[in-house]
PDB file of C-alpha atoms and ligand atoms in Angstrom:
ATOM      1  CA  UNK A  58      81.855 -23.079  13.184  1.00 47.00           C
ATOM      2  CA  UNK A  59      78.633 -21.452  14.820  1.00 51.00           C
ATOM      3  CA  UNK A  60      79.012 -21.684  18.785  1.00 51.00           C
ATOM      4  CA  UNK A  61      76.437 -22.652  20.870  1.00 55.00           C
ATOM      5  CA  UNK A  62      74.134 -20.493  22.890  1.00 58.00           C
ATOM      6  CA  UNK A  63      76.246 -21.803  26.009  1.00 61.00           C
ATOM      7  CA  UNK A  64      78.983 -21.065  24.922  1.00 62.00           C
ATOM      8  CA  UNK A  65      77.787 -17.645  23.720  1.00 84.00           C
ATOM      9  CA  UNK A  66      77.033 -16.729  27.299  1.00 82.00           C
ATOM     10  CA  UNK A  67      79.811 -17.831  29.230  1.00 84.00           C
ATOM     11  CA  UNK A  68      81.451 -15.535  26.680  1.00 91.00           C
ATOM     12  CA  UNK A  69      79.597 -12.794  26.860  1.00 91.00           C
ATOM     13  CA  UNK A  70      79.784 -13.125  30.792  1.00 92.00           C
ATOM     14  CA  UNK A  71      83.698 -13.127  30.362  1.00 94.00           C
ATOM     15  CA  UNK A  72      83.711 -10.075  27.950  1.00 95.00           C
ATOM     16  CA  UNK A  73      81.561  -8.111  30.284  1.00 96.00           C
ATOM     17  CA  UNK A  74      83.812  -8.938  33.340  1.00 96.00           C
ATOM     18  CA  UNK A  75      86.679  -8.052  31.390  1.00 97.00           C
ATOM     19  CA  UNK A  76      85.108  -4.625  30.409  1.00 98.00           C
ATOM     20  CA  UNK A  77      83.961  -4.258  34.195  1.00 98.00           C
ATOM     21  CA  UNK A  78      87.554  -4.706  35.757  1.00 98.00           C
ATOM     22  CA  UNK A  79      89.087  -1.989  32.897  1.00 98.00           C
ATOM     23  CA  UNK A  80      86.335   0.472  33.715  1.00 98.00           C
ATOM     24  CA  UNK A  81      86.798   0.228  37.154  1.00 98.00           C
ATOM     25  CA  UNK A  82      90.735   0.661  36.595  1.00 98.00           C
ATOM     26  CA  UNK A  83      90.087   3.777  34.507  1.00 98.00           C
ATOM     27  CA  UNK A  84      87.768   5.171  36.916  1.00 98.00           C
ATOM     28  CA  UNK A  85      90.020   4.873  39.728  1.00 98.00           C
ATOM     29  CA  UNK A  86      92.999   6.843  37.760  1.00 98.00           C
ATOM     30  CA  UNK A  87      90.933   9.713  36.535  1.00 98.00           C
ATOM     31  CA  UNK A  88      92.583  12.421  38.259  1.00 97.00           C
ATOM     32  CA  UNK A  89      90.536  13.353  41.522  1.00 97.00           C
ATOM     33  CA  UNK A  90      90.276  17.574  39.956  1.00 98.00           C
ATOM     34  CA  UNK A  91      88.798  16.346  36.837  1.00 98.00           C
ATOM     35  CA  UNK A  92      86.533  13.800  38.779  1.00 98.00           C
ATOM     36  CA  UNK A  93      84.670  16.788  40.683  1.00 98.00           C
ATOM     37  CA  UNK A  94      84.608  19.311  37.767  1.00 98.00           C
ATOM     38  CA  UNK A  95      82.992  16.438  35.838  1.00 98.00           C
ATOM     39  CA  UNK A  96      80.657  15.695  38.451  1.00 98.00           C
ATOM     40  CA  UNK A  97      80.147  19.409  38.675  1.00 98.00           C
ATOM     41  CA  UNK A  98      78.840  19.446  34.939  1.00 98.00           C
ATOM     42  CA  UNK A  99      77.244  16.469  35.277  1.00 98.00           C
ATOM     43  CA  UNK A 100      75.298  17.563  38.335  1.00 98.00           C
ATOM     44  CA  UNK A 101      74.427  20.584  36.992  1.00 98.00           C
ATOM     45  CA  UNK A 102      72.672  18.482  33.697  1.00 98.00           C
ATOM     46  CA  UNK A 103      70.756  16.707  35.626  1.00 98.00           C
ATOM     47  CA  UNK A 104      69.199  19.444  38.190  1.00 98.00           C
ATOM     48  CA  UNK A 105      68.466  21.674  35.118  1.00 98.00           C
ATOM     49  CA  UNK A 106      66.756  18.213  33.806  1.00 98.00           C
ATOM     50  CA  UNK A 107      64.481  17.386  36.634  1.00 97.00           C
ATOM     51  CA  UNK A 108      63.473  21.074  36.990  1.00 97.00           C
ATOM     52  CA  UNK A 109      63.010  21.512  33.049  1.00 96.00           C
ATOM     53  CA  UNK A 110      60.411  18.067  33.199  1.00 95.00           C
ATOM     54  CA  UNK A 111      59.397  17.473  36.653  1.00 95.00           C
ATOM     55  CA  UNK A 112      56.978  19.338  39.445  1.00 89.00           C
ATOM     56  CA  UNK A 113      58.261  19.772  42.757  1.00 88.00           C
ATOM     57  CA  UNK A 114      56.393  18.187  45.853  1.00 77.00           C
ATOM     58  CA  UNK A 115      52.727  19.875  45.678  1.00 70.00           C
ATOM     59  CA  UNK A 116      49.772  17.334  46.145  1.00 65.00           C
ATOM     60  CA  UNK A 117      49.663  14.721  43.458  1.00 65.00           C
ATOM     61  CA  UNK A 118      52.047  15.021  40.739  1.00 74.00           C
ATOM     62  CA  UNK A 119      54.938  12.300  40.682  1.00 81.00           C
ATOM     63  CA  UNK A 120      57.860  14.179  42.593  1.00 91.00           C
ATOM     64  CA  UNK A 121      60.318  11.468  43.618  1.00 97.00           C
ATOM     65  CA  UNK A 122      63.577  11.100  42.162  1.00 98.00           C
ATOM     66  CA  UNK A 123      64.781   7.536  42.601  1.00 98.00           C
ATOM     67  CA  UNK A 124      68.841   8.598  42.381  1.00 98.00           C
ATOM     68  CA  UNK A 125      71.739   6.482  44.644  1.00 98.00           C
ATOM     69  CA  UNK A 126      74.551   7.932  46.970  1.00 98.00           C
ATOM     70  CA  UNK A 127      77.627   7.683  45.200  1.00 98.00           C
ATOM     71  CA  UNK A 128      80.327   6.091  46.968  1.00 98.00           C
ATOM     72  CA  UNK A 129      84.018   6.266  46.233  1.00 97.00           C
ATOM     73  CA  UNK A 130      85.387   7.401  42.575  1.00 98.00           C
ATOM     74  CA  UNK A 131      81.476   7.391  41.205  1.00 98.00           C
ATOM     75  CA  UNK A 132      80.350  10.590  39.943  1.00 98.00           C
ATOM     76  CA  UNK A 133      79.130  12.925  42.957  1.00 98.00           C
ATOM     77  CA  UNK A 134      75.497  12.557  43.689  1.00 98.00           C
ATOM     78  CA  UNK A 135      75.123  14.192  46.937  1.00 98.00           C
ATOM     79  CA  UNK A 136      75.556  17.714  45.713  1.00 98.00           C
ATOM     80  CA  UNK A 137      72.678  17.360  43.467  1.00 98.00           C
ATOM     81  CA  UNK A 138      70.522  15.336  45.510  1.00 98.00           C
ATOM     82  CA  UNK A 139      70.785  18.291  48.259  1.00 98.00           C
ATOM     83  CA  UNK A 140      70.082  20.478  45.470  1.00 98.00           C
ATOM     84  CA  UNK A 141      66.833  18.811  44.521  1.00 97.00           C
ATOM     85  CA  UNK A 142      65.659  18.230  48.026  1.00 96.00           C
ATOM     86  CA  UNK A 143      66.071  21.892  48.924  1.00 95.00           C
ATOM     87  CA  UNK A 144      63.705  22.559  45.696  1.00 94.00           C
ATOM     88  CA  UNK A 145      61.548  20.311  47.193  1.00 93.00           C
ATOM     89  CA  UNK A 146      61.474  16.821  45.226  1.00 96.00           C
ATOM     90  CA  UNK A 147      61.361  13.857  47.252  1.00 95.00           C
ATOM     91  CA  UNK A 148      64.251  11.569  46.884  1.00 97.00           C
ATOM     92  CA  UNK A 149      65.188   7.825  47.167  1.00 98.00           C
ATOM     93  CA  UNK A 150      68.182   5.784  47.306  1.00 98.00           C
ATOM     94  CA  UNK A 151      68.427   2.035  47.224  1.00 98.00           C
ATOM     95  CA  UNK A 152      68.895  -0.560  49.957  1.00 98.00           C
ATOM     96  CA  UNK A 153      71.075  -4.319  48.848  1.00 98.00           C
ATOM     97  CA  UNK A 154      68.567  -7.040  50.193  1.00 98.00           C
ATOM     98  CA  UNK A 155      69.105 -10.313  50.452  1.00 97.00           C
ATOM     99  CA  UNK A 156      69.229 -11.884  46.601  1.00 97.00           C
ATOM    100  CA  UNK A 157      70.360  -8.910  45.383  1.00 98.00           C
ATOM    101  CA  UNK A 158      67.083  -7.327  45.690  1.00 98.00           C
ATOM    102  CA  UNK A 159      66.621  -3.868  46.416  1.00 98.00           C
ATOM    103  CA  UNK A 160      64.269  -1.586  48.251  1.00 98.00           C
ATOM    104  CA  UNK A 161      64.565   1.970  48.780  1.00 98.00           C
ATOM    105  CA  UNK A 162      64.666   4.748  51.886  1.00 98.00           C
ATOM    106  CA  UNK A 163      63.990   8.358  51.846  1.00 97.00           C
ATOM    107  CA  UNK A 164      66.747  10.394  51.606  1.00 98.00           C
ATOM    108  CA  UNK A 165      67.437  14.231  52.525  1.00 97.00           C
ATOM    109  CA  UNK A 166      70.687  15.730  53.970  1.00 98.00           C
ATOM    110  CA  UNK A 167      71.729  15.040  57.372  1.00 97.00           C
ATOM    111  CA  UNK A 168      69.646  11.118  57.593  1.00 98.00           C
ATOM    112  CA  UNK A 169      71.500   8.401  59.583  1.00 98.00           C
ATOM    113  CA  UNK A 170      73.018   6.269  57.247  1.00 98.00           C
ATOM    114  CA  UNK A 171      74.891   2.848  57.618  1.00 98.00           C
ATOM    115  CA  UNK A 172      77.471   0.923  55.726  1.00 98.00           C
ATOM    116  CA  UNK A 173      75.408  -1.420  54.018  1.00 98.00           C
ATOM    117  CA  UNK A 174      76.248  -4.995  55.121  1.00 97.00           C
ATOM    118  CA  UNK A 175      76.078  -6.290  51.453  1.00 97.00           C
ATOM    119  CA  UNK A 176      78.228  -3.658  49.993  1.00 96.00           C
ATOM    120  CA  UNK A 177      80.119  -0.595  49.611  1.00 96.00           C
ATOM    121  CA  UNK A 178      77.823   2.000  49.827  1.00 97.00           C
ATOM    122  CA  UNK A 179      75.999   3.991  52.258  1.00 98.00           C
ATOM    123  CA  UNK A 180      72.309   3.517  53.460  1.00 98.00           C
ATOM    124  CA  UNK A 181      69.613   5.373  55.265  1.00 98.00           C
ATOM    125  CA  UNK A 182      68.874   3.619  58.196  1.00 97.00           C
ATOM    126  CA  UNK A 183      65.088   4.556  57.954  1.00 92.00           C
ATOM    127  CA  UNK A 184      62.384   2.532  56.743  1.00 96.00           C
ATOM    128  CA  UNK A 185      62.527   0.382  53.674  1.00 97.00           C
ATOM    129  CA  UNK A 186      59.970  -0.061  50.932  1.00 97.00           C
ATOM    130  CA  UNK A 187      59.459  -1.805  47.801  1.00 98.00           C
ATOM    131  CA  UNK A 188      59.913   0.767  45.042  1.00 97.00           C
ATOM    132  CA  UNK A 189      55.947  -0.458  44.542  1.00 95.00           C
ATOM    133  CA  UNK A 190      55.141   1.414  47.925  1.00 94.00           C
ATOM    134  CA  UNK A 191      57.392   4.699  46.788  1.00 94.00           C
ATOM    135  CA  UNK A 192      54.919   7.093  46.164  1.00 90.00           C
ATOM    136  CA  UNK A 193      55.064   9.645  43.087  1.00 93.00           C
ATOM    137  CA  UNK A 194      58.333   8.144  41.295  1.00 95.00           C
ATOM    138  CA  UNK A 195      59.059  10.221  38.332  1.00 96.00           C
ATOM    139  CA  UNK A 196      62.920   9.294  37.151  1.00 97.00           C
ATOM    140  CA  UNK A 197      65.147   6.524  38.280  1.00 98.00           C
ATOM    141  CA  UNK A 198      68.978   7.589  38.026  1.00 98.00           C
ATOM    142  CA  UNK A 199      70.760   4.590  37.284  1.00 98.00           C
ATOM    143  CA  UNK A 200      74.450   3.921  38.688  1.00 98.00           C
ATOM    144  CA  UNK A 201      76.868   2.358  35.863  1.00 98.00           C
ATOM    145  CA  UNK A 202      80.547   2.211  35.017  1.00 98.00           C
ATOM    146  CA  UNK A 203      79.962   2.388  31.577  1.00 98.00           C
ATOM    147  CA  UNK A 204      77.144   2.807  29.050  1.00 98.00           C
ATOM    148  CA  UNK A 205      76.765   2.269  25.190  1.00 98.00           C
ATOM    149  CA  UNK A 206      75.298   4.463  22.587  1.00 97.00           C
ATOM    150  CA  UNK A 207      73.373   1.583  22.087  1.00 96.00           C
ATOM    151  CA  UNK A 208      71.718   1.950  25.525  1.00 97.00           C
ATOM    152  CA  UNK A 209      73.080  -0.601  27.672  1.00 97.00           C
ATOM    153  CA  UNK A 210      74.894  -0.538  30.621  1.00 98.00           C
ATOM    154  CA  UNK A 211      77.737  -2.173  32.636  1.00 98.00           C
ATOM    155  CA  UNK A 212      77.493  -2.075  36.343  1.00 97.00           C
ATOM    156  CA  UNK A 213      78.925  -3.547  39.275  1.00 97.00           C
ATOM    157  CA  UNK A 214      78.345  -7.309  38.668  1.00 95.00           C
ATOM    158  CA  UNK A 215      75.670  -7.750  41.160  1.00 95.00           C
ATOM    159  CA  UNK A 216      72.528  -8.021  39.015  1.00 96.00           C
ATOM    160  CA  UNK A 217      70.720  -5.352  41.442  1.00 98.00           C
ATOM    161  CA  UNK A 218      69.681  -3.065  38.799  1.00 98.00           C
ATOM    162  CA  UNK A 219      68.825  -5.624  35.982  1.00 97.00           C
ATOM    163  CA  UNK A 220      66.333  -7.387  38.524  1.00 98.00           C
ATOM    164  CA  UNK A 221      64.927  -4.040  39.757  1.00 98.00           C
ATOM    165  CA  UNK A 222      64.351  -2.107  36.561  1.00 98.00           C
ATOM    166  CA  UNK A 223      62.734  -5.767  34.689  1.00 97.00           C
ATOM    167  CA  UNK A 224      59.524  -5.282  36.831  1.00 96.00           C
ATOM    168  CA  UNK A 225      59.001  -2.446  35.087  1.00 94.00           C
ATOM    169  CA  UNK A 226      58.530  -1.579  31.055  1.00 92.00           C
ATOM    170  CA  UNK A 227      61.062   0.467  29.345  1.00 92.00           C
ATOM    171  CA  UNK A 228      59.092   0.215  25.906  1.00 91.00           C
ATOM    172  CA  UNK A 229      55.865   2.404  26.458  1.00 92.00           C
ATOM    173  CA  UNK A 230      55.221   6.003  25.959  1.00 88.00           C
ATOM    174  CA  UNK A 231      54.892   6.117  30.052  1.00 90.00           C
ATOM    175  CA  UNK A 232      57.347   4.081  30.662  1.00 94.00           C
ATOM    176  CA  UNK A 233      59.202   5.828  34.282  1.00 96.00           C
ATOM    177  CA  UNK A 234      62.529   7.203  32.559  1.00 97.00           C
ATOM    178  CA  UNK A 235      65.298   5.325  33.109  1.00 98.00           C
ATOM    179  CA  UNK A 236      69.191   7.510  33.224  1.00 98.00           C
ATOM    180  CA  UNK A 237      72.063   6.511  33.740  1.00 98.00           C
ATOM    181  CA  UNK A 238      75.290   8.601  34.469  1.00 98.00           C
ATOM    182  CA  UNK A 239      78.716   8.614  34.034  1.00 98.00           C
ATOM    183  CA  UNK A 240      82.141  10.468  33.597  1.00 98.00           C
ATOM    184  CA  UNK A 241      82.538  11.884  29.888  1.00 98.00           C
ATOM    185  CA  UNK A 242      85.375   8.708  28.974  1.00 98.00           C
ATOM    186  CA  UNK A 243      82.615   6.123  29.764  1.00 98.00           C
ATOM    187  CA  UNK A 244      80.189   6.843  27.490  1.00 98.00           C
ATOM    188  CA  UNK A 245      81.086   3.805  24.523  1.00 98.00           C
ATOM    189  CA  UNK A 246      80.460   3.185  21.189  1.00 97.00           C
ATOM    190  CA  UNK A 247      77.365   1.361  20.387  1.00 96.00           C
ATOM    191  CA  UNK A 248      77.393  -2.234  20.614  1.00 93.00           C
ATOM    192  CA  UNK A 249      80.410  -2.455  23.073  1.00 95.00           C
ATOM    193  CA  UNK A 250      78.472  -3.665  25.977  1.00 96.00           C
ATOM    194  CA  UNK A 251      77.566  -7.541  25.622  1.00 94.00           C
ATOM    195  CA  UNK A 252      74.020  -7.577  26.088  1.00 93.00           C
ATOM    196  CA  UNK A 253      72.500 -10.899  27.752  1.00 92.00           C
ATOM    197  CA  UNK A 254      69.175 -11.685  27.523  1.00 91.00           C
ATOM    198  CA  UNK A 255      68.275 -10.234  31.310  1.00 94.00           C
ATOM    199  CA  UNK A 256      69.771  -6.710  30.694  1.00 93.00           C
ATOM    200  CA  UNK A 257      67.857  -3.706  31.149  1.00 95.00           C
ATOM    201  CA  UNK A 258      68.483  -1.152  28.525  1.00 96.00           C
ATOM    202  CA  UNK A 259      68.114   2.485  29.527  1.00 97.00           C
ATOM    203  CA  UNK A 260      66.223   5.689  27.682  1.00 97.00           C
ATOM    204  CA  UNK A 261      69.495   8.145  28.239  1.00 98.00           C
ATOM    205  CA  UNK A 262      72.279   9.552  30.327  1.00 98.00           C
ATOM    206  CA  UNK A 263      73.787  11.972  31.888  1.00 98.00           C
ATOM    207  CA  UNK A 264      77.482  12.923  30.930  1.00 98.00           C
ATOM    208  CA  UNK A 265      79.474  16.076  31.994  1.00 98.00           C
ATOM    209  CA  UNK A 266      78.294  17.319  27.987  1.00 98.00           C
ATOM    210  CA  UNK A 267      74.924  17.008  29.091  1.00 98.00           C
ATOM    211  CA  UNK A 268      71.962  14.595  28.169  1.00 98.00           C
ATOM    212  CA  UNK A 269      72.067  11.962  25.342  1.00 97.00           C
ATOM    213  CA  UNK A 270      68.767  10.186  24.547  1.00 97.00           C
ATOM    214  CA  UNK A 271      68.456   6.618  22.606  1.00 95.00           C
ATOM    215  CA  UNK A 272      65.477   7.698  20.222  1.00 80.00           C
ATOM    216  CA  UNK A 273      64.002   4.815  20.507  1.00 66.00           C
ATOM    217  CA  UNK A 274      60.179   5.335  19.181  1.00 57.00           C
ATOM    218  CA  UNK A 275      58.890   4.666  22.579  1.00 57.00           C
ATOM    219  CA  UNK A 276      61.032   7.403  24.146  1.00 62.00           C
ATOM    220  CA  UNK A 277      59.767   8.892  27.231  1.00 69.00           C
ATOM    221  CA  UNK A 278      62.200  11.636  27.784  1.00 73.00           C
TER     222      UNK A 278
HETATM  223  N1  LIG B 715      76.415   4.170  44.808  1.00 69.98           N
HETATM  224  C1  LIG B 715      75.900   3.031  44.359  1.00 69.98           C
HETATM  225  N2  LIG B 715      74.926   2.432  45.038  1.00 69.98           N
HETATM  226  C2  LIG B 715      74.437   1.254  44.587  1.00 69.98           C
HETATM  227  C3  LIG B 715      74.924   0.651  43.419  1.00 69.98           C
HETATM  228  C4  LIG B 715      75.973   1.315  42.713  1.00 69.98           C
HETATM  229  O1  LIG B 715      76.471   0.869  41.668  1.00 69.98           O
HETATM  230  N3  LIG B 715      76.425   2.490  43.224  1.00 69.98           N
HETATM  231  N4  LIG B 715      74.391  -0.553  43.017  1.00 69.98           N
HETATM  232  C5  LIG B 715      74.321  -1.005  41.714  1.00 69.98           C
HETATM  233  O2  LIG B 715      73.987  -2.117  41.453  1.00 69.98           O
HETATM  234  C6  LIG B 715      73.829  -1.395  44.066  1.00 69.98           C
HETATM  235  C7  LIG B 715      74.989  -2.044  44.823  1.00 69.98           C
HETATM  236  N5  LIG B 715      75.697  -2.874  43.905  1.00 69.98           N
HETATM  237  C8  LIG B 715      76.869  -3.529  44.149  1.00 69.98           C
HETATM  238  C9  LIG B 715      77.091  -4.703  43.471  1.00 69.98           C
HETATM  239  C10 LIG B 715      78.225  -5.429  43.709  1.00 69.98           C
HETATM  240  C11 LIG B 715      79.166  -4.957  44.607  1.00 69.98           C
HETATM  241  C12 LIG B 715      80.380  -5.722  44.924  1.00 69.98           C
HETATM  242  O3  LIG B 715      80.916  -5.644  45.993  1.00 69.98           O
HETATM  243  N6  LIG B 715      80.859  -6.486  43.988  1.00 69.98           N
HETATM  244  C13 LIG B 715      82.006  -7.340  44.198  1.00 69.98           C
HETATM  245  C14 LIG B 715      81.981  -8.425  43.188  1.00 69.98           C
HETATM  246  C15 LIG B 715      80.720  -9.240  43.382  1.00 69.98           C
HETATM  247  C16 LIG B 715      80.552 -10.294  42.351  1.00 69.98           C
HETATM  248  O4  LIG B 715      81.220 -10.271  41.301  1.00 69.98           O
HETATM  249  O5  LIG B 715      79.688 -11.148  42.598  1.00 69.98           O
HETATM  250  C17 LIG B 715      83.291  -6.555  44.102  1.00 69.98           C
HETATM  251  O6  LIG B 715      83.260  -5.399  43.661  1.00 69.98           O
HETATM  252  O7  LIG B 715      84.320  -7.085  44.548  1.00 69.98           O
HETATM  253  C18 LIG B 715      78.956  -3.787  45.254  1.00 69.98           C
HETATM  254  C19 LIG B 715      77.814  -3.056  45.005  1.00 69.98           C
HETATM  255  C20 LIG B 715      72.908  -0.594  44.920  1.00 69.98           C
HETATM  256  N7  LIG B 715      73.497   0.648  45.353  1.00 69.98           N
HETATM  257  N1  LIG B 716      66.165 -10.330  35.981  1.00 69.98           N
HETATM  258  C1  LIG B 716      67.074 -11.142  36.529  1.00 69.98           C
HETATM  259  N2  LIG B 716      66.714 -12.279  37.159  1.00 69.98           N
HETATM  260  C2  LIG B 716      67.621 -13.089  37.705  1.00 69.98           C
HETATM  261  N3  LIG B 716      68.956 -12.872  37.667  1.00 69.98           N
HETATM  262  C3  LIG B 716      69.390 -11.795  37.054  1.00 69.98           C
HETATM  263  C4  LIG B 716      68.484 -10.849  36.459  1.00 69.98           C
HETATM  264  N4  LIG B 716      69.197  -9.836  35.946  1.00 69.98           N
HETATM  265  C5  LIG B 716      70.499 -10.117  36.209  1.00 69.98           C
HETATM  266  N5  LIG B 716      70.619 -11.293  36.862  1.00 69.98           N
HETATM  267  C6  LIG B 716      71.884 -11.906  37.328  1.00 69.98           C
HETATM  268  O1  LIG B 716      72.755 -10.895  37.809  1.00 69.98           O
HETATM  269  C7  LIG B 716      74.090 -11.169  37.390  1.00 69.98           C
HETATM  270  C8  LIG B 716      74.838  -9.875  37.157  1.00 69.98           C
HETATM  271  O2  LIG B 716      74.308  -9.204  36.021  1.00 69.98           O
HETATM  272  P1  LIG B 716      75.170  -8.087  35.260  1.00 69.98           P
HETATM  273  O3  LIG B 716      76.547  -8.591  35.006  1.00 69.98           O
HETATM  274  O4  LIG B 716      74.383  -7.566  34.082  1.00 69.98           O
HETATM  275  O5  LIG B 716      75.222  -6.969  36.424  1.00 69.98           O
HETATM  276  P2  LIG B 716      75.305  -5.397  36.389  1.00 69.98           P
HETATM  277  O6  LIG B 716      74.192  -4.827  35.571  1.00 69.98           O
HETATM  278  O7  LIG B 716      76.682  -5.035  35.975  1.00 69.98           O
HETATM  279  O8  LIG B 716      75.101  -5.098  37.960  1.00 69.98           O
HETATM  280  P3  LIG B 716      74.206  -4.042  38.771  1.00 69.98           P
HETATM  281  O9  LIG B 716      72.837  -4.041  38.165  1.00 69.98           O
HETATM  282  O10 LIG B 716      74.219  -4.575  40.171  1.00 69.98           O
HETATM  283  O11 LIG B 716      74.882  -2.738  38.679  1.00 69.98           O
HETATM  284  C9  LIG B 716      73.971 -11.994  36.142  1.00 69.98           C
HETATM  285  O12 LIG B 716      74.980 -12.958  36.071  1.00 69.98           O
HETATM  286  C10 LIG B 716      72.604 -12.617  36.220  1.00 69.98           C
HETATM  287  O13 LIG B 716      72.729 -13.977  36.563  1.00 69.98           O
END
């Protein structure tokens, strides 16, 4: 009997919370050693990335890397944001608005920050912008618990990445790369993530083994 498109969702909306709450599990019992050497790798991937394809700060090129603070059992950030502000990118990091919206601060080591009111991560306590207002972006690093070789990902539940990233085209030539990144276990078989109609696929990401790309024909990376 074919189900209807209802029905469809609601399971696909089940599946994925299913699939959230077992990542999260597994994230939380990866031992805390193999956590930082695998954020160490994974670090190291991504500096070697944005140096390899992107200009440092000088005039008019597009310099800003739109990246997050981790928080918790996420894979480190912070190490390799410091490391790309001292070669002198810009950097970014996203504030939760109201309606899960997000806007974005600049970030550099040693800014105020403040638990954000909306959830468990730390924010700059600077001004806010609409990404629209960031100048120069170049790359947005994109949180997840799990991605697909298929391109998808599974994040938090909130929606704050899905609404961001659909204001802007994944599926031209120029289209501002999209990566995601995650521990080495999390990367998943393609197809595994239920895909609804309002997720945002991604053009790679970032494990400890380095950089996979989707191939897509309209891949900007
Ligand atoms: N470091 C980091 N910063 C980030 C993200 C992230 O994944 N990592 N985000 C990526 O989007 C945004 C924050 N997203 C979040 C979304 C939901 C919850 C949260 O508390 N969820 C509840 C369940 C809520 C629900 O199901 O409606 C929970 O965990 O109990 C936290 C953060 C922006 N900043
Ligand atoms: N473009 C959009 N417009 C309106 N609502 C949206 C949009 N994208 C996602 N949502 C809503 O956000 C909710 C959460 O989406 P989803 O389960 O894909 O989150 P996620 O990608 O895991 O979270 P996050 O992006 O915060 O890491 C969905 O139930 C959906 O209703």
């Amino acid at each position: 009997m074919t189900q209807s498109p209802r029905g469809d969702e609601k399971d696909r909306h089940e599946q994925k919370a299913r699939l959230r709450s077992s990542l999260r599990e597994a994230r939380k019992a990866l031992d805390p050693q193999d956590r930082t050497e695998e954020s160490n790798e994974l670090g190291r991937h991504v500096v070697d990335h944005v140096r390899r394809t992107i200009t440092p700060s000088s005039g008019s090129a597009r310099s800003t890397i739109a990246a997050y603070l981790s928080a918790g059992p996420e894979p480190d950030t912070i190490a390799l944001l410091t490391e790309l502000t001292t070669d002198g990118y810009d950097v970014v990091v996203p504030i939760c608005e109201p309606d899960y919206q997000l806007s974005w601060a600049a970030w550099a080591p040693g800014v105020a920050l403040e638990r954000s009111p909306r959830a468990w991560v730390q924010e700059p306590v600077g001004p806010r912008f609409p990404f629209d207002e960031v100048p120069g972006a170049a790359l947005i690093l994109v949180p997840a618990l799990g991605i697909d070789r298929s391109g998808y990902r599974l994040g938090q539940g909130g929606g704050y990445y899905d609404r961001f990233l659909s204001h802007y085209r994944h599926d031209v030539p120029d289209a501002l790369p999209r990566l995601g990144m995650i521990y080495r276990s999390e990367l998943l078989p393609s197809d595994r993530i239920p895909v609804e109609p309002f997720d945002q696929p991604l053009h790679g990401v970032f494990t400890p083994d380095g950089l996979l790309t989707f191939g897509r024909d309209d891949e900007p990376v």
